[in-house]
Amino acid sequence: MPRRLSVGLVALAALVTTSTAACSSSGGSDSACAPEVRERLDPNSIQHLLPGAPIPSYETHPPTSGAHQVGAWPTGVLTDPIRDPVQVAMLEGGEVLVQYGPGVAAAERRDLEAFARRNAHVTVAPNENLPTAIVATAWTYKQTCTAVDTGALGRFVRAHAGKGA
């Protein structure tokens, strides 16, 4: 093989390797988060619940639409779980919820809290009943993560924050 061609191929291989590594660290195949999923709109989404009403069942967990309790809700970094009807109300209003399970380490919780403080329309809260360690939800969208991946979560937030029903 001529020297010029082999040098060109080595340079091309280095470029591809660098590009692949850059993509992986920002949510590519090595991302801790699965691709986001668009969920079906719950037909009960038009139903408003009064305070004290029984919590209805939802089509997905955590819910991304459905019956909800209207009101002004705390946002930002929360230390208590958010009831499902309140979650849905927050999502309808354009909030993105990033919830974490009991197995998430204190350092990862601090990363999520800092993430919420840096991003408008993001609320972080604990949730003991998640399908994975971390779940981000927006109105009719969900992304599950096995660990904190602020690159993937940031893309989810940019795509959905402020865009409720």
PDB file of C-alpha atoms in Angstrom:
ATOM      1  CA  MET A   1       0.000   0.000   0.000  1.00  0.00           C
ATOM      2  CA  PRO A   2       1.447   3.434  -0.847  1.00  0.00           C
ATOM      3  CA  ARG A   3       2.647   5.419   2.173  1.00  0.00           C
ATOM      4  CA  ARG A   4       0.320   8.356   1.472  1.00  0.00           C
ATOM      5  CA  LEU A   5      -2.765   6.089   1.464  1.00  0.00           C
ATOM      6  CA  SER A   6      -1.775   4.304   4.694  1.00  0.00           C
ATOM      7  CA  VAL A   7      -1.162   7.633   6.484  1.00  0.00           C
ATOM      8  CA  GLY A   8      -4.572   8.819   5.275  1.00  0.00           C
ATOM      9  CA  LEU A   9      -6.251   5.643   6.543  1.00  0.00           C
ATOM     10  CA  VAL A  10      -4.544   5.973   9.936  1.00  0.00           C
ATOM     11  CA  ALA A  11      -5.737   9.596  10.179  1.00  0.00           C
ATOM     12  CA  LEU A  12      -9.260   8.570   9.192  1.00  0.00           C
ATOM     13  CA  ALA A  13      -9.269   5.761  11.780  1.00  0.00           C
ATOM     14  CA  ALA A  14      -8.128   8.216  14.471  1.00  0.00           C
ATOM     15  CA  LEU A  15     -10.907  10.650  13.506  1.00  0.00           C
ATOM     16  CA  VAL A  16     -13.558   7.927  13.619  1.00  0.00           C
ATOM     17  CA  THR A  17     -12.287   6.680  16.992  1.00  0.00           C
ATOM     18  CA  THR A  18     -12.310  10.210  18.443  1.00  0.00           C
ATOM     19  CA  SER A  19     -15.813  10.905  17.101  1.00  0.00           C
ATOM     20  CA  THR A  20     -17.140   7.607  18.437  1.00  0.00           C
ATOM     21  CA  ALA A  21     -15.666   8.271  21.883  1.00  0.00           C
ATOM     22  CA  ALA A  22     -17.199  11.750  21.945  1.00  0.00           C
ATOM     23  CA  CYS A  23     -20.628  10.358  21.071  1.00  0.00           C
ATOM     24  CA  SER A  24     -20.407   7.622  23.682  1.00  0.00           C
ATOM     25  CA  SER A  25     -19.623   9.996  26.530  1.00  0.00           C
ATOM     26  CA  SER A  26     -22.610  12.142  25.641  1.00  0.00           C
ATOM     27  CA  GLY A  27     -25.291   9.496  25.437  1.00  0.00           C
ATOM     28  CA  GLY A  28     -24.165   7.113  22.713  1.00  0.00           C
ATOM     29  CA  SER A  29     -23.976   3.366  23.152  1.00  0.00           C
ATOM     30  CA  ASP A  30     -22.215   3.704  26.516  1.00  0.00           C
ATOM     31  CA  SER A  31     -24.927   5.980  27.936  1.00  0.00           C
ATOM     32  CA  ALA A  32     -26.450   5.049  31.291  1.00  0.00           C
ATOM     33  CA  CYS A  33     -29.833   6.070  29.873  1.00  0.00           C
ATOM     34  CA  ALA A  34     -32.064   4.188  27.473  1.00  0.00           C
ATOM     35  CA  PRO A  35     -33.536   6.114  24.542  1.00  0.00           C
ATOM     36  CA  GLU A  36     -36.561   8.187  25.507  1.00  0.00           C
ATOM     37  CA  VAL A  37     -39.977   6.668  24.905  1.00  0.00           C
ATOM     38  CA  ARG A  38     -43.165   8.464  23.883  1.00  0.00           C
ATOM     39  CA  GLU A  39     -46.058   7.020  25.825  1.00  0.00           C
ATOM     40  CA  ARG A  40     -49.708   6.936  24.838  1.00  0.00           C
ATOM     41  CA  LEU A  41     -51.816   9.797  26.195  1.00  0.00           C
ATOM     42  CA  ASP A  42     -53.888   8.512  29.112  1.00  0.00           C
ATOM     43  CA  PRO A  43     -57.574   9.091  28.245  1.00  0.00           C
ATOM     44  CA  ASN A  44     -58.137  10.357  31.815  1.00  0.00           C
ATOM     45  CA  SER A  45     -55.826  13.342  31.230  1.00  0.00           C
ATOM     46  CA  ILE A  46     -58.770  15.726  31.081  1.00  0.00           C
ATOM     47  CA  GLN A  47     -59.867  14.733  34.591  1.00  0.00           C
ATOM     48  CA  HIS A  48     -58.993  17.142  37.417  1.00  0.00           C
ATOM     49  CA  LEU A  49     -58.928  15.708  40.912  1.00  0.00           C
ATOM     50  CA  LEU A  50     -60.073  17.556  44.002  1.00  0.00           C
ATOM     51  CA  PRO A  51     -57.840  17.577  47.096  1.00  0.00           C
ATOM     52  CA  GLY A  52     -58.383  14.398  49.094  1.00  0.00           C
ATOM     53  CA  ALA A  53     -59.734  12.433  46.108  1.00  0.00           C
ATOM     54  CA  PRO A  54     -58.587   8.820  45.846  1.00  0.00           C
ATOM     55  CA  ILE A  55     -55.514   8.318  43.686  1.00  0.00           C
ATOM     56  CA  PRO A  56     -56.588   6.741  40.396  1.00  0.00           C
ATOM     57  CA  SER A  57     -54.682   4.059  38.521  1.00  0.00           C
ATOM     58  CA  TYR A  58     -52.362   5.161  35.725  1.00  0.00           C
ATOM     59  CA  GLU A  59     -51.424   3.448  32.481  1.00  0.00           C
ATOM     60  CA  THR A  60     -47.678   3.871  33.071  1.00  0.00           C
ATOM     61  CA  HIS A  61     -45.332   4.147  36.034  1.00  0.00           C
ATOM     62  CA  PRO A  62     -44.303   6.719  36.822  1.00  0.00           C
ATOM     63  CA  PRO A  63     -47.164   8.379  34.965  1.00  0.00           C
ATOM     64  CA  THR A  64     -46.570  10.763  32.067  1.00  0.00           C
ATOM     65  CA  SER A  65     -50.235  11.758  31.655  1.00  0.00           C
ATOM     66  CA  GLY A  66     -53.583  11.033  33.282  1.00  0.00           C
ATOM     67  CA  ALA A  67     -55.884  12.421  35.931  1.00  0.00           C
ATOM     68  CA  HIS A  68     -54.187  15.133  37.934  1.00  0.00           C
ATOM     69  CA  GLN A  69     -54.625  17.444  40.878  1.00  0.00           C
ATOM     70  CA  VAL A  70     -54.343  21.096  39.914  1.00  0.00           C
ATOM     71  CA  GLY A  71     -52.540  23.601  42.076  1.00  0.00           C
ATOM     72  CA  ALA A  72     -49.202  25.277  42.666  1.00  0.00           C
ATOM     73  CA  TRP A  73     -46.557  22.682  43.489  1.00  0.00           C
ATOM     74  CA  PRO A  74     -43.057  22.954  44.881  1.00  0.00           C
ATOM     75  CA  THR A  75     -40.335  22.564  42.271  1.00  0.00           C
ATOM     76  CA  GLY A  76     -36.555  22.292  42.219  1.00  0.00           C
ATOM     77  CA  VAL A  77     -34.932  19.891  44.676  1.00  0.00           C
ATOM     78  CA  LEU A  78     -37.475  18.000  46.777  1.00  0.00           C
ATOM     79  CA  THR A  79     -36.756  15.611  49.636  1.00  0.00           C
ATOM     80  CA  ASP A  80     -40.158  13.877  49.687  1.00  0.00           C
ATOM     81  CA  PRO A  81     -41.740  11.717  46.970  1.00  0.00           C
ATOM     82  CA  ILE A  82     -44.338  13.352  44.728  1.00  0.00           C
ATOM     83  CA  ARG A  83     -47.814  11.803  44.615  1.00  0.00           C
ATOM     84  CA  ASP A  84     -48.803  10.588  41.127  1.00  0.00           C
ATOM     85  CA  PRO A  85     -51.675  13.104  40.606  1.00  0.00           C
ATOM     86  CA  VAL A  86     -49.273  15.939  41.477  1.00  0.00           C
ATOM     87  CA  GLN A  87     -46.574  14.518  39.170  1.00  0.00           C
ATOM     88  CA  VAL A  88     -48.999  14.574  36.260  1.00  0.00           C
ATOM     89  CA  ALA A  89     -50.076  18.147  37.057  1.00  0.00           C
ATOM     90  CA  MET A  90     -46.437  19.241  37.078  1.00  0.00           C
ATOM     91  CA  LEU A  91     -45.775  17.514  33.744  1.00  0.00           C
ATOM     92  CA  GLU A  92     -48.880  19.086  32.209  1.00  0.00           C
ATOM     93  CA  GLY A  93     -47.444  22.470  33.242  1.00  0.00           C
ATOM     94  CA  GLY A  94     -44.146  21.793  31.441  1.00  0.00           C
ATOM     95  CA  GLU A  95     -42.008  20.550  34.323  1.00  0.00           C
ATOM     96  CA  VAL A  96     -39.546  17.687  33.802  1.00  0.00           C
ATOM     97  CA  LEU A  97     -39.282  15.322  36.763  1.00  0.00           C
ATOM     98  CA  VAL A  98     -36.082  13.441  37.481  1.00  0.00           C
ATOM     99  CA  GLN A  99     -36.803  10.867  40.157  1.00  0.00           C
ATOM    100  CA  TYR A 100     -34.320   8.535  41.790  1.00  0.00           C
ATOM    101  CA  GLY A 101     -34.701   5.284  43.692  1.00  0.00           C
ATOM    102  CA  PRO A 102     -33.350   4.292  47.099  1.00  0.00           C
ATOM    103  CA  GLY A 103     -30.236   2.628  45.631  1.00  0.00           C
ATOM    104  CA  VAL A 104     -28.850   5.867  44.191  1.00  0.00           C
ATOM    105  CA  ALA A 105     -25.701   6.908  46.056  1.00  0.00           C
ATOM    106  CA  ALA A 106     -25.456  10.230  47.883  1.00  0.00           C
ATOM    107  CA  ALA A 107     -22.892  11.559  45.370  1.00  0.00           C
ATOM    108  CA  GLU A 108     -25.257  10.815  42.468  1.00  0.00           C
ATOM    109  CA  ARG A 109     -28.138  12.509  44.321  1.00  0.00           C
ATOM    110  CA  ARG A 110     -25.958  15.600  44.729  1.00  0.00           C
ATOM    111  CA  ASP A 111     -25.211  15.503  40.976  1.00  0.00           C
ATOM    112  CA  LEU A 112     -28.947  15.355  40.243  1.00  0.00           C
ATOM    113  CA  GLU A 113     -29.652  18.206  42.664  1.00  0.00           C
ATOM    114  CA  ALA A 114     -26.980  20.367  41.012  1.00  0.00           C
ATOM    115  CA  PHE A 115     -28.449  19.430  37.624  1.00  0.00           C
ATOM    116  CA  ALA A 116     -31.905  20.631  38.754  1.00  0.00           C
ATOM    117  CA  ARG A 117     -30.474  23.921  40.008  1.00  0.00           C
ATOM    118  CA  ARG A 118     -28.789  24.546  36.621  1.00  0.00           C
ATOM    119  CA  ASN A 119     -31.883  23.799  34.517  1.00  0.00           C
ATOM    120  CA  ALA A 120     -35.205  25.611  34.460  1.00  0.00           C
ATOM    121  CA  HIS A 121     -38.347  23.460  34.663  1.00  0.00           C
ATOM    122  CA  VAL A 122     -36.538  20.540  36.327  1.00  0.00           C
ATOM    123  CA  THR A 123     -37.610  18.985  39.617  1.00  0.00           C
ATOM    124  CA  VAL A 124     -35.627  16.224  41.335  1.00  0.00           C
ATOM    125  CA  ALA A 125     -37.282  14.004  43.936  1.00  0.00           C
ATOM    126  CA  PRO A 126     -36.992  10.538  45.481  1.00  0.00           C
ATOM    127  CA  ASN A 127     -39.322   7.725  44.444  1.00  0.00           C
ATOM    128  CA  GLU A 128     -39.082   4.270  46.020  1.00  0.00           C
ATOM    129  CA  ASN A 129     -41.026   2.518  43.244  1.00  0.00           C
ATOM    130  CA  LEU A 130     -39.102   3.074  40.016  1.00  0.00           C
ATOM    131  CA  PRO A 131     -38.358   0.498  37.304  1.00  0.00           C
ATOM    132  CA  THR A 132     -34.702   1.685  37.204  1.00  0.00           C
ATOM    133  CA  ALA A 133     -32.428   3.786  39.418  1.00  0.00           C
ATOM    134  CA  ILE A 134     -33.393   7.067  37.725  1.00  0.00           C
ATOM    135  CA  VAL A 135     -36.427   8.005  35.626  1.00  0.00           C
ATOM    136  CA  ALA A 136     -36.979  11.303  33.840  1.00  0.00           C
ATOM    137  CA  THR A 137     -40.539  12.143  32.812  1.00  0.00           C
ATOM    138  CA  ALA A 138     -42.158  14.891  30.781  1.00  0.00           C
ATOM    139  CA  TRP A 139     -45.682  15.176  29.388  1.00  0.00           C
ATOM    140  CA  THR A 140     -46.107  11.800  27.560  1.00  0.00           C
ATOM    141  CA  TYR A 141     -42.328  11.103  27.499  1.00  0.00           C
ATOM    142  CA  LYS A 142     -40.092   8.945  29.691  1.00  0.00           C
ATOM    143  CA  GLN A 143     -36.404   8.090  29.879  1.00  0.00           C
ATOM    144  CA  THR A 144     -34.959   5.461  32.205  1.00  0.00           C
ATOM    145  CA  CYS A 145     -31.358   5.458  33.448  1.00  0.00           C
ATOM    146  CA  THR A 146     -29.250   3.004  35.420  1.00  0.00           C
ATOM    147  CA  ALA A 147     -27.016   5.828  36.714  1.00  0.00           C
ATOM    148  CA  VAL A 148     -26.695   9.604  36.471  1.00  0.00           C
ATOM    149  CA  ASP A 149     -25.948  10.655  32.888  1.00  0.00           C
ATOM    150  CA  THR A 150     -26.258  14.451  32.787  1.00  0.00           C
ATOM    151  CA  GLY A 151     -25.576  14.491  29.039  1.00  0.00           C
ATOM    152  CA  ALA A 152     -28.564  12.280  28.238  1.00  0.00           C
ATOM    153  CA  LEU A 153     -30.740  13.930  30.895  1.00  0.00           C
ATOM    154  CA  GLY A 154     -29.786  17.355  29.563  1.00  0.00           C
ATOM    155  CA  ARG A 155     -30.919  16.396  26.064  1.00  0.00           C
ATOM    156  CA  PHE A 156     -34.214  15.107  27.510  1.00  0.00           C
ATOM    157  CA  VAL A 157     -34.724  18.379  29.391  1.00  0.00           C
ATOM    158  CA  ARG A 158     -33.891  20.529  26.338  1.00  0.00           C
ATOM    159  CA  ALA A 159     -36.389  18.554  24.264  1.00  0.00           C
ATOM    160  CA  HIS A 160     -39.278  18.678  26.769  1.00  0.00           C
ATOM    161  CA  ALA A 161     -38.926  21.377  29.455  1.00  0.00           C
ATOM    162  CA  GLY A 162     -41.655  23.993  29.268  1.00  0.00           C
ATOM    163  CA  LYS A 163     -43.682  21.869  26.803  1.00  0.00           C
ATOM    164  CA  GLY A 164     -46.556  20.409  28.798  1.00  0.00           C
ATOM    165  CA  ALA A 165     -50.051  19.802  27.502  1.00  0.00           C
TER     166      ALA A 165
END
